[in-house]
Amino acid sequence: MKIAILYDSATGNTAYLAEALHKTYPDAALCTPDTCSVTDADCVLLGFWTDKGTCSDKLKAVLPELSRKKVFLFGTAGFGASDSYFSQLIDRVKAELPADCQVMGWYMCAGRMDEGVRRRYEQMCENPETREKGEMLLRNFEAAAAHPNADDATALVERCRAALG
Ligand SMILES: Cc1cc2nc3c(=O)[nH]c(=O)nc-3n(C[C@H](O)[C@H](O)[C@H](O)COP(=O)(O)O)c2cc1C
């Protein structure tokens, strides 16, 4: 089976996961929406970063090229606390795929956000009306700061291997 890894990453988190997959499947073509070349692939490992609840418009624009292919989805999200959140995101990205794609499986983990976001949350903590929410968001920010890490990469590779057989 010919594999391609197509990923979009704005700040490097999803790129880290894509690199881990590339080490596992070194013969796979590795590309981004700008260099997308998946024509020859039977199966595409499709990586996305979460942009306002779904994948980026840049990635959406190349998804028609995945028609009739097998797809394994992987992604990172700033809010990484629950699998039910992850599966909602996956459902939204699945809905963007051509209807004739066969989704083989998926993996998601948290992905660190930039320092500007932390400052926004800290400001929320200074205002009594937004303090509670700010503290919750700050806790989430700190938890996400440790991801993706080597354990996430290992879990991704295991999940992908099992899905592809
Ligand atoms: C403009 C923007 C929108 C985002 N929207 C969400 C979101 O809706 N849900 C979420 O969990 N994380 C969101 N995030 C966080 C990123 O998805 C997360 O940090 C991701 O790991 C970034 O991956 P990358 O480094 O591969 O770009 C957003 C980040 C940015 C910059």
Short mmCIF file of N, CA and C and ligand atoms in Angstrom, two decimals:
data_model
loop_
_atom_site.label_atom_id
_atom_site.label_comp_id
_atom_site.label_asym_id
_atom_site.label_seq_id
_atom_site.Cartn_x
_atom_site.Cartn_y
_atom_site.Cartn_z
N MET A 1 0.85 -1.20 0.00
CA MET A 1 0.00 0.00 0.00
C MET A 1 0.88 1.25 0.00
N LYS A 2 0.59 2.16 -0.91
CA LYS A 2 1.38 3.41 -0.98
C LYS A 2 0.80 4.44 -0.02
N ILE A 3 1.67 4.96 0.83
CA ILE A 3 1.21 5.90 1.86
C ILE A 3 1.75 7.29 1.59
N ALA A 4 0.93 8.30 1.83
CA ALA A 4 1.41 9.69 1.84
C ALA A 4 1.02 10.32 3.17
N ILE A 5 1.86 11.20 3.66
CA ILE A 5 1.55 11.95 4.89
C ILE A 5 1.33 13.40 4.47
N LEU A 6 0.10 13.86 4.64
CA LEU A 6 -0.24 15.24 4.30
C LEU A 6 -0.64 15.93 5.59
N TYR A 7 0.05 17.01 5.95
CA TYR A 7 -0.27 17.65 7.22
C TYR A 7 -0.22 19.16 7.09
N ASP A 8 -0.96 19.81 7.97
CA ASP A 8 -0.90 21.26 8.06
C ASP A 8 -0.53 21.61 9.50
N SER A 9 0.40 22.52 9.67
CA SER A 9 0.87 22.87 11.01
C SER A 9 1.29 24.33 11.02
N ALA A 10 0.67 25.14 11.85
CA ALA A 10 1.01 26.57 11.88
C ALA A 10 2.19 26.83 12.81
N THR A 11 2.29 26.07 13.93
CA THR A 11 3.36 26.38 14.90
C THR A 11 4.24 25.17 15.24
N GLY A 12 4.08 24.07 14.50
CA GLY A 12 5.02 22.95 14.66
C GLY A 12 4.49 21.73 15.41
N ASN A 13 3.38 21.85 16.11
CA ASN A 13 2.89 20.70 16.90
C ASN A 13 2.49 19.52 16.00
N THR A 14 1.71 19.81 15.00
CA THR A 14 1.25 18.74 14.12
C THR A 14 2.40 18.24 13.24
N ALA A 15 3.33 19.14 12.93
CA ALA A 15 4.52 18.75 12.17
C ALA A 15 5.33 17.70 12.96
N TYR A 16 5.39 17.88 14.27
CA TYR A 16 6.12 16.92 15.13
C TYR A 16 5.51 15.52 15.00
N LEU A 17 4.18 15.46 15.02
CA LEU A 17 3.52 14.15 14.88
C LEU A 17 3.74 13.58 13.47
N ALA A 18 3.69 14.46 12.48
CA ALA A 18 3.91 14.00 11.09
C ALA A 18 5.32 13.41 10.94
N GLU A 19 6.29 14.03 11.59
CA GLU A 19 7.67 13.52 11.53
C GLU A 19 7.77 12.14 12.17
N ALA A 20 7.05 11.94 13.27
CA ALA A 20 7.06 10.62 13.93
C ALA A 20 6.48 9.56 12.99
N LEU A 21 5.43 9.92 12.28
CA LEU A 21 4.85 8.96 11.32
C LEU A 21 5.83 8.71 10.16
N HIS A 22 6.53 9.76 9.77
CA HIS A 22 7.47 9.61 8.65
C HIS A 22 8.62 8.68 9.02
N LYS A 23 9.02 8.71 10.31
CA LYS A 23 10.08 7.78 10.76
C LYS A 23 9.57 6.35 10.68
N THR A 24 8.29 6.16 10.93
CA THR A 24 7.70 4.82 10.88
C THR A 24 7.47 4.37 9.45
N TYR A 25 7.10 5.30 8.59
CA TYR A 25 6.84 5.00 7.17
C TYR A 25 7.77 5.86 6.31
N PRO A 26 9.08 5.52 6.30
CA PRO A 26 10.05 6.41 5.64
C PRO A 26 9.85 6.53 4.13
N ASP A 27 9.15 5.54 3.55
CA ASP A 27 8.94 5.62 2.09
C ASP A 27 7.74 6.50 1.73
N ALA A 28 6.99 6.91 2.74
CA ALA A 28 5.80 7.73 2.46
C ALA A 28 6.20 9.12 2.01
N ALA A 29 5.46 9.65 1.04
CA ALA A 29 5.66 11.06 0.65
C ALA A 29 5.18 11.92 1.81
N LEU A 30 5.96 12.96 2.13
CA LEU A 30 5.59 13.85 3.23
C LEU A 30 5.29 15.22 2.62
N CYS A 31 4.07 15.70 2.79
CA CYS A 31 3.75 16.98 2.16
C CYS A 31 2.79 17.81 2.98
N THR A 32 2.71 19.08 2.60
CA THR A 32 1.82 20.04 3.26
C THR A 32 0.82 20.54 2.19
N PRO A 33 -0.18 21.32 2.58
CA PRO A 33 -1.09 21.82 1.54
C PRO A 33 -0.36 22.57 0.42
N ASP A 34 0.77 23.21 0.74
CA ASP A 34 1.52 23.96 -0.28
C ASP A 34 2.25 23.05 -1.27
N THR A 35 2.59 21.83 -0.80
CA THR A 35 3.39 20.93 -1.64
C THR A 35 2.63 19.62 -1.88
N CYS A 36 1.31 19.70 -1.77
CA CYS A 36 0.48 18.48 -1.73
C CYS A 36 0.70 17.59 -2.96
N SER A 37 1.12 16.33 -2.71
CA SER A 37 1.24 15.38 -3.82
C SER A 37 0.81 14.02 -3.29
N VAL A 38 -0.48 13.75 -3.41
CA VAL A 38 -1.03 12.50 -2.87
C VAL A 38 -1.63 11.63 -3.98
N THR A 39 -1.45 12.06 -5.22
CA THR A 39 -2.10 11.37 -6.35
C THR A 39 -1.81 9.88 -6.37
N ASP A 40 -0.54 9.50 -6.10
CA ASP A 40 -0.15 8.09 -6.20
C ASP A 40 -0.52 7.27 -4.96
N ALA A 41 -0.90 7.92 -3.90
CA ALA A 41 -1.10 7.20 -2.63
C ALA A 41 -2.44 6.46 -2.59
N ASP A 42 -2.40 5.27 -1.95
CA ASP A 42 -3.67 4.56 -1.67
C ASP A 42 -4.22 5.04 -0.34
N CYS A 43 -3.29 5.44 0.53
CA CYS A 43 -3.70 5.80 1.89
C CYS A 43 -3.00 7.10 2.30
N VAL A 44 -3.76 8.03 2.84
CA VAL A 44 -3.19 9.32 3.27
C VAL A 44 -3.31 9.45 4.78
N LEU A 45 -2.19 9.70 5.43
CA LEU A 45 -2.19 10.02 6.87
C LEU A 45 -2.34 11.53 6.93
N LEU A 46 -3.51 11.97 7.39
CA LEU A 46 -3.89 13.38 7.24
C LEU A 46 -3.82 14.09 8.59
N GLY A 47 -2.88 15.03 8.70
CA GLY A 47 -2.68 15.73 9.98
C GLY A 47 -3.20 17.15 9.95
N PHE A 48 -3.88 17.54 11.01
CA PHE A 48 -4.43 18.91 11.05
C PHE A 48 -4.23 19.53 12.42
N TRP A 49 -4.16 20.84 12.45
CA TRP A 49 -4.24 21.57 13.71
C TRP A 49 -5.65 22.12 13.80
N THR A 50 -6.14 22.24 15.01
CA THR A 50 -7.53 22.67 15.20
C THR A 50 -7.61 24.18 15.10
N ASP A 51 -8.37 24.63 14.14
CA ASP A 51 -8.56 26.06 13.89
C ASP A 51 -10.04 26.36 14.04
N LYS A 52 -10.40 26.95 15.16
CA LYS A 52 -11.80 27.28 15.45
C LYS A 52 -12.72 26.07 15.25
N GLY A 53 -12.33 24.98 15.87
CA GLY A 53 -13.21 23.81 15.92
C GLY A 53 -13.15 22.86 14.75
N THR A 54 -12.28 23.14 13.78
CA THR A 54 -12.15 22.20 12.66
C THR A 54 -10.73 22.31 12.09
N CYS A 55 -10.50 21.78 10.90
CA CYS A 55 -9.16 21.97 10.32
C CYS A 55 -9.11 23.33 9.60
N SER A 56 -7.92 23.75 9.23
CA SER A 56 -7.77 25.08 8.61
C SER A 56 -8.36 25.11 7.19
N ASP A 57 -8.69 26.29 6.73
CA ASP A 57 -9.19 26.45 5.36
C ASP A 57 -8.13 26.01 4.34
N LYS A 58 -6.88 26.22 4.72
CA LYS A 58 -5.78 25.85 3.83
C LYS A 58 -5.79 24.33 3.57
N LEU A 59 -6.03 23.57 4.63
CA LEU A 59 -6.09 22.11 4.47
C LEU A 59 -7.37 21.71 3.75
N LYS A 60 -8.47 22.35 4.12
CA LYS A 60 -9.75 22.02 3.46
C LYS A 60 -9.63 22.13 1.94
N ALA A 61 -8.84 23.13 1.50
CA ALA A 61 -8.76 23.41 0.06
C ALA A 61 -8.16 22.24 -0.73
N VAL A 62 -7.33 21.39 -0.08
CA VAL A 62 -6.72 20.28 -0.83
C VAL A 62 -7.42 18.94 -0.59
N LEU A 63 -8.41 18.93 0.28
CA LEU A 63 -9.05 17.65 0.62
C LEU A 63 -9.76 16.95 -0.56
N PRO A 64 -10.27 17.68 -1.56
CA PRO A 64 -10.86 16.97 -2.71
C PRO A 64 -9.87 15.99 -3.36
N GLU A 65 -8.56 16.25 -3.20
CA GLU A 65 -7.55 15.34 -3.79
C GLU A 65 -7.53 13.97 -3.11
N LEU A 66 -8.23 13.84 -1.99
CA LEU A 66 -8.23 12.57 -1.26
C LEU A 66 -9.36 11.63 -1.69
N SER A 67 -10.06 12.01 -2.71
CA SER A 67 -11.19 11.20 -3.19
C SER A 67 -10.76 9.75 -3.42
N ARG A 68 -11.56 8.81 -2.93
CA ARG A 68 -11.40 7.34 -3.09
C ARG A 68 -10.20 6.77 -2.32
N LYS A 69 -9.59 7.57 -1.46
CA LYS A 69 -8.43 7.05 -0.74
C LYS A 69 -8.81 6.62 0.69
N LYS A 70 -7.95 5.75 1.23
CA LYS A 70 -8.05 5.46 2.66
C LYS A 70 -7.42 6.62 3.41
N VAL A 71 -7.97 6.94 4.57
CA VAL A 71 -7.46 8.10 5.33
C VAL A 71 -7.32 7.72 6.80
N PHE A 72 -6.17 8.06 7.37
CA PHE A 72 -6.01 8.00 8.83
C PHE A 72 -5.82 9.44 9.29
N LEU A 73 -6.67 9.88 10.22
CA LEU A 73 -6.62 11.27 10.67
C LEU A 73 -5.78 11.41 11.94
N PHE A 74 -4.98 12.44 11.99
CA PHE A 74 -4.31 12.76 13.26
C PHE A 74 -4.30 14.28 13.43
N GLY A 75 -4.34 14.71 14.69
CA GLY A 75 -4.41 16.16 14.88
C GLY A 75 -4.02 16.58 16.29
N THR A 76 -3.86 17.89 16.43
CA THR A 76 -3.57 18.48 17.74
C THR A 76 -4.59 19.59 17.99
N ALA A 77 -4.87 19.80 19.29
CA ALA A 77 -5.86 20.83 19.68
C ALA A 77 -5.40 21.46 20.98
N GLY A 78 -5.66 22.74 21.14
CA GLY A 78 -5.26 23.43 22.36
C GLY A 78 -6.02 22.95 23.59
N PHE A 79 -7.24 22.46 23.37
CA PHE A 79 -8.04 21.94 24.49
C PHE A 79 -7.99 20.43 24.42
N GLY A 80 -7.16 19.86 25.25
CA GLY A 80 -6.89 18.43 25.09
C GLY A 80 -7.39 17.56 26.20
N ALA A 81 -8.36 18.05 26.94
CA ALA A 81 -8.70 17.32 28.17
C ALA A 81 -9.59 16.11 27.96
N SER A 82 -10.30 16.04 26.85
CA SER A 82 -11.25 14.92 26.79
C SER A 82 -11.35 14.29 25.40
N ASP A 83 -11.55 12.97 25.43
CA ASP A 83 -11.70 12.22 24.19
C ASP A 83 -13.00 12.60 23.49
N SER A 84 -14.01 13.01 24.28
CA SER A 84 -15.27 13.36 23.62
C SER A 84 -15.09 14.64 22.81
N TYR A 85 -14.27 15.57 23.33
CA TYR A 85 -13.96 16.78 22.55
C TYR A 85 -13.21 16.40 21.27
N PHE A 86 -12.21 15.53 21.43
CA PHE A 86 -11.45 15.11 20.26
C PHE A 86 -12.36 14.46 19.21
N SER A 87 -13.29 13.60 19.68
CA SER A 87 -14.10 12.93 18.65
C SER A 87 -15.06 13.90 17.97
N GLN A 88 -15.47 14.95 18.67
CA GLN A 88 -16.29 15.98 17.98
C GLN A 88 -15.47 16.64 16.86
N LEU A 89 -14.20 16.95 17.19
CA LEU A 89 -13.34 17.58 16.18
C LEU A 89 -13.14 16.65 14.98
N ILE A 90 -12.90 15.38 15.30
CA ILE A 90 -12.70 14.40 14.22
C ILE A 90 -13.94 14.32 13.33
N ASP A 91 -15.12 14.33 13.94
CA ASP A 91 -16.36 14.27 13.14
C ASP A 91 -16.45 15.47 12.20
N ARG A 92 -16.02 16.65 12.70
CA ARG A 92 -16.08 17.84 11.84
C ARG A 92 -15.10 17.73 10.67
N VAL A 93 -13.91 17.20 10.96
CA VAL A 93 -12.93 17.07 9.87
C VAL A 93 -13.38 15.98 8.88
N LYS A 94 -13.93 14.89 9.43
CA LYS A 94 -14.46 13.83 8.54
C LYS A 94 -15.49 14.39 7.58
N ALA A 95 -16.31 15.31 8.08
CA ALA A 95 -17.37 15.90 7.25
C ALA A 95 -16.81 16.73 6.09
N GLU A 96 -15.54 17.12 6.21
CA GLU A 96 -14.89 17.91 5.14
C GLU A 96 -14.28 17.01 4.06
N LEU A 97 -14.19 15.69 4.36
CA LEU A 97 -13.54 14.79 3.40
C LEU A 97 -14.51 14.42 2.28
N PRO A 98 -13.98 14.09 1.10
CA PRO A 98 -14.87 13.58 0.06
C PRO A 98 -15.63 12.36 0.59
N ALA A 99 -16.87 12.19 0.16
CA ALA A 99 -17.74 11.15 0.71
C ALA A 99 -17.20 9.75 0.43
N ASP A 100 -16.36 9.60 -0.60
CA ASP A 100 -15.88 8.26 -0.94
C ASP A 100 -14.55 7.90 -0.26
N CYS A 101 -14.10 8.69 0.69
CA CYS A 101 -12.91 8.32 1.48
C CYS A 101 -13.29 7.23 2.48
N GLN A 102 -12.31 6.38 2.78
CA GLN A 102 -12.53 5.38 3.82
C GLN A 102 -11.67 5.74 5.03
N VAL A 103 -12.29 6.19 6.11
CA VAL A 103 -11.51 6.59 7.29
C VAL A 103 -11.17 5.34 8.10
N MET A 104 -9.86 5.11 8.26
CA MET A 104 -9.36 3.88 8.90
C MET A 104 -9.23 4.03 10.42
N GLY A 105 -9.09 5.27 10.89
CA GLY A 105 -8.91 5.48 12.32
C GLY A 105 -8.40 6.89 12.55
N TRP A 106 -8.18 7.21 13.82
CA TRP A 106 -7.70 8.58 14.12
C TRP A 106 -6.96 8.62 15.44
N TYR A 107 -6.19 9.67 15.61
CA TYR A 107 -5.50 9.93 16.88
C TYR A 107 -5.42 11.44 17.07
N MET A 108 -5.71 11.88 18.28
CA MET A 108 -5.52 13.32 18.59
C MET A 108 -4.86 13.49 19.95
N CYS A 109 -4.13 14.57 20.09
CA CYS A 109 -3.58 14.92 21.40
C CYS A 109 -3.58 16.44 21.53
N ALA A 110 -3.26 16.89 22.73
CA ALA A 110 -3.17 18.33 22.97
C ALA A 110 -1.95 18.91 22.25
N GLY A 111 -2.00 20.21 22.01
CA GLY A 111 -0.87 20.89 21.38
C GLY A 111 -0.71 22.27 22.01
N ARG A 112 0.51 22.54 22.42
CA ARG A 112 0.79 23.80 23.14
C ARG A 112 0.39 25.02 22.32
N MET A 113 -0.02 26.05 23.05
CA MET A 113 -0.42 27.31 22.39
C MET A 113 0.62 28.38 22.69
N ASP A 114 0.58 29.47 21.96
CA ASP A 114 1.66 30.44 22.14
C ASP A 114 1.44 31.35 23.36
N GLU A 115 2.50 32.04 23.71
CA GLU A 115 2.53 32.80 24.97
C GLU A 115 1.50 33.94 24.99
N GLY A 116 1.16 34.46 23.81
CA GLY A 116 0.15 35.52 23.74
C GLY A 116 -1.18 35.03 24.31
N VAL A 117 -1.47 33.77 24.11
CA VAL A 117 -2.71 33.18 24.62
C VAL A 117 -2.66 33.15 26.15
N ARG A 118 -1.50 32.76 26.70
CA ARG A 118 -1.36 32.74 28.16
C ARG A 118 -1.61 34.15 28.74
N ARG A 119 -1.06 35.16 28.08
CA ARG A 119 -1.24 36.53 28.59
C ARG A 119 -2.72 36.93 28.59
N ARG A 120 -3.43 36.51 27.53
CA ARG A 120 -4.87 36.81 27.48
C ARG A 120 -5.60 36.18 28.67
N TYR A 121 -5.25 34.92 28.96
CA TYR A 121 -5.91 34.23 30.06
C TYR A 121 -5.52 34.87 31.41
N GLU A 122 -4.26 35.30 31.52
CA GLU A 122 -3.83 35.95 32.78
C GLU A 122 -4.62 37.24 32.99
N GLN A 123 -4.86 37.97 31.89
CA GLN A 123 -5.66 39.19 32.01
C GLN A 123 -7.08 38.88 32.47
N MET A 124 -7.62 37.77 31.97
CA MET A 124 -8.97 37.38 32.40
C MET A 124 -9.00 37.12 33.91
N CYS A 125 -7.90 36.57 34.43
CA CYS A 125 -7.83 36.25 35.87
C CYS A 125 -7.82 37.53 36.72
N GLU A 126 -7.41 38.64 36.12
CA GLU A 126 -7.35 39.90 36.89
C GLU A 126 -8.72 40.54 37.06
N ASN A 127 -9.68 40.16 36.23
CA ASN A 127 -11.03 40.73 36.29
C ASN A 127 -11.94 39.76 37.06
N PRO A 128 -12.56 40.22 38.17
CA PRO A 128 -13.39 39.31 38.98
C PRO A 128 -14.49 38.62 38.16
N GLU A 129 -14.99 39.31 37.13
CA GLU A 129 -16.08 38.71 36.35
C GLU A 129 -15.61 37.55 35.46
N THR A 130 -14.35 37.57 35.08
CA THR A 130 -13.86 36.52 34.16
C THR A 130 -12.79 35.63 34.82
N ARG A 131 -12.60 35.85 36.15
CA ARG A 131 -11.50 35.14 36.83
C ARG A 131 -11.66 33.62 36.75
N GLU A 132 -12.87 33.15 37.06
CA GLU A 132 -13.07 31.70 37.13
C GLU A 132 -12.75 31.04 35.78
N LYS A 133 -13.30 31.65 34.73
CA LYS A 133 -13.05 31.10 33.38
C LYS A 133 -11.57 31.22 33.02
N GLY A 134 -10.97 32.37 33.38
CA GLY A 134 -9.55 32.58 33.09
C GLY A 134 -8.69 31.53 33.77
N GLU A 135 -9.03 31.19 35.02
CA GLU A 135 -8.24 30.18 35.75
C GLU A 135 -8.37 28.81 35.09
N MET A 136 -9.57 28.50 34.65
CA MET A 136 -9.80 27.22 33.98
C MET A 136 -8.98 27.17 32.68
N LEU A 137 -9.03 28.26 31.92
CA LEU A 137 -8.30 28.30 30.65
C LEU A 137 -6.79 28.25 30.87
N LEU A 138 -6.34 28.89 31.95
CA LEU A 138 -4.92 28.88 32.27
C LEU A 138 -4.45 27.46 32.64
N ARG A 139 -5.29 26.75 33.40
CA ARG A 139 -4.95 25.35 33.75
C ARG A 139 -4.84 24.51 32.47
N ASN A 140 -5.79 24.72 31.58
CA ASN A 140 -5.75 23.99 30.30
C ASN A 140 -4.49 24.34 29.50
N PHE A 141 -4.16 25.65 29.51
CA PHE A 141 -2.97 26.11 28.78
C PHE A 141 -1.73 25.39 29.30
N GLU A 142 -1.61 25.33 30.64
CA GLU A 142 -0.43 24.68 31.25
C GLU A 142 -0.38 23.20 30.89
N ALA A 143 -1.55 22.55 30.91
CA ALA A 143 -1.58 21.11 30.59
C ALA A 143 -1.17 20.88 29.14
N ALA A 144 -1.65 21.74 28.25
CA ALA A 144 -1.33 21.57 26.82
C ALA A 144 0.14 21.85 26.54
N ALA A 145 0.78 22.65 27.41
CA ALA A 145 2.17 23.07 27.15
C ALA A 145 3.14 21.88 27.07
N ALA A 146 2.74 20.75 27.64
CA ALA A 146 3.62 19.57 27.62
C ALA A 146 3.40 18.69 26.38
N HIS A 147 2.60 19.15 25.44
CA HIS A 147 2.23 18.30 24.30
C HIS A 147 2.42 19.04 22.97
N PRO A 148 2.62 18.32 21.88
CA PRO A 148 2.80 16.87 21.83
C PRO A 148 4.20 16.49 22.31
N ASN A 149 4.30 15.31 22.91
CA ASN A 149 5.59 14.84 23.42
C ASN A 149 5.87 13.42 22.87
N ALA A 150 6.96 12.83 23.37
CA ALA A 150 7.36 11.53 22.83
C ALA A 150 6.30 10.46 23.08
N ASP A 151 5.60 10.55 24.23
CA ASP A 151 4.54 9.56 24.50
C ASP A 151 3.40 9.71 23.50
N ASP A 152 3.07 10.96 23.17
CA ASP A 152 2.00 11.18 22.18
C ASP A 152 2.41 10.58 20.83
N ALA A 153 3.67 10.80 20.46
CA ALA A 153 4.15 10.28 19.17
C ALA A 153 4.08 8.75 19.15
N THR A 154 4.46 8.13 20.28
CA THR A 154 4.41 6.66 20.35
C THR A 154 2.97 6.17 20.24
N ALA A 155 2.07 6.84 20.96
CA ALA A 155 0.66 6.43 20.93
C ALA A 155 0.09 6.59 19.52
N LEU A 156 0.47 7.68 18.86
CA LEU A 156 0.01 7.91 17.49
C LEU A 156 0.46 6.79 16.56
N VAL A 157 1.75 6.47 16.64
CA VAL A 157 2.31 5.45 15.74
C VAL A 157 1.63 4.10 15.99
N GLU A 158 1.40 3.77 17.27
CA GLU A 158 0.73 2.49 17.60
C GLU A 158 -0.68 2.48 17.01
N ARG A 159 -1.40 3.59 17.22
CA ARG A 159 -2.78 3.66 16.73
C ARG A 159 -2.82 3.54 15.20
N CYS A 160 -1.87 4.20 14.55
CA CYS A 160 -1.86 4.20 13.09
C CYS A 160 -1.51 2.81 12.56
N ARG A 161 -0.51 2.18 13.16
CA ARG A 161 -0.12 0.82 12.74
C ARG A 161 -1.30 -0.14 12.88
N ALA A 162 -1.99 -0.04 14.01
CA ALA A 162 -3.12 -0.94 14.25
C ALA A 162 -4.23 -0.68 13.23
N ALA A 163 -4.45 0.58 12.90
CA ALA A 163 -5.54 0.92 11.97
C ALA A 163 -5.23 0.46 10.54
N LEU A 164 -3.94 0.58 10.17
CA LEU A 164 -3.58 0.25 8.78
C LEU A 164 -3.34 -1.25 8.60
N GLY A 165 -3.08 -1.96 9.70
CA GLY A 165 -2.89 -3.40 9.67
C GLY A 165 -1.57 -3.84 9.07
C1 LIG B 1 -6.36 30.84 15.28
C2 LIG B 1 -6.33 29.64 16.21
C3 LIG B 1 -7.51 28.94 16.45
C4 LIG B 1 -7.51 27.84 17.31
N1 LIG B 1 -8.70 27.19 17.54
C5 LIG B 1 -8.71 26.14 18.40
C6 LIG B 1 -9.94 25.47 18.68
O1 LIG B 1 -11.02 25.81 18.19
N2 LIG B 1 -9.90 24.42 19.54
C7 LIG B 1 -8.73 23.98 20.11
O2 LIG B 1 -8.76 23.01 20.88
N3 LIG B 1 -7.55 24.59 19.85
C8 LIG B 1 -7.51 25.65 19.01
N4 LIG B 1 -6.31 26.27 18.73
C9 LIG B 1 -5.05 25.71 19.28
C10 LIG B 1 -4.27 24.90 18.23
O3 LIG B 1 -5.13 24.01 17.52
C11 LIG B 1 -3.19 24.04 18.89
O4 LIG B 1 -2.29 24.83 19.63
C12 LIG B 1 -2.45 23.19 17.85
O5 LIG B 1 -1.68 22.22 18.52
C13 LIG B 1 -1.56 23.99 16.94
O6 LIG B 1 -0.93 23.08 16.07
P1 LIG B 1 0.29 23.45 15.11
O7 LIG B 1 1.45 23.81 16.01
O8 LIG B 1 0.52 22.24 14.32
O9 LIG B 1 -0.15 24.63 14.30
C14 LIG B 1 -6.30 27.40 17.91
C15 LIG B 1 -5.10 28.10 17.67
C16 LIG B 1 -5.12 29.21 16.84
C17 LIG B 1 -3.82 29.95 16.59
#
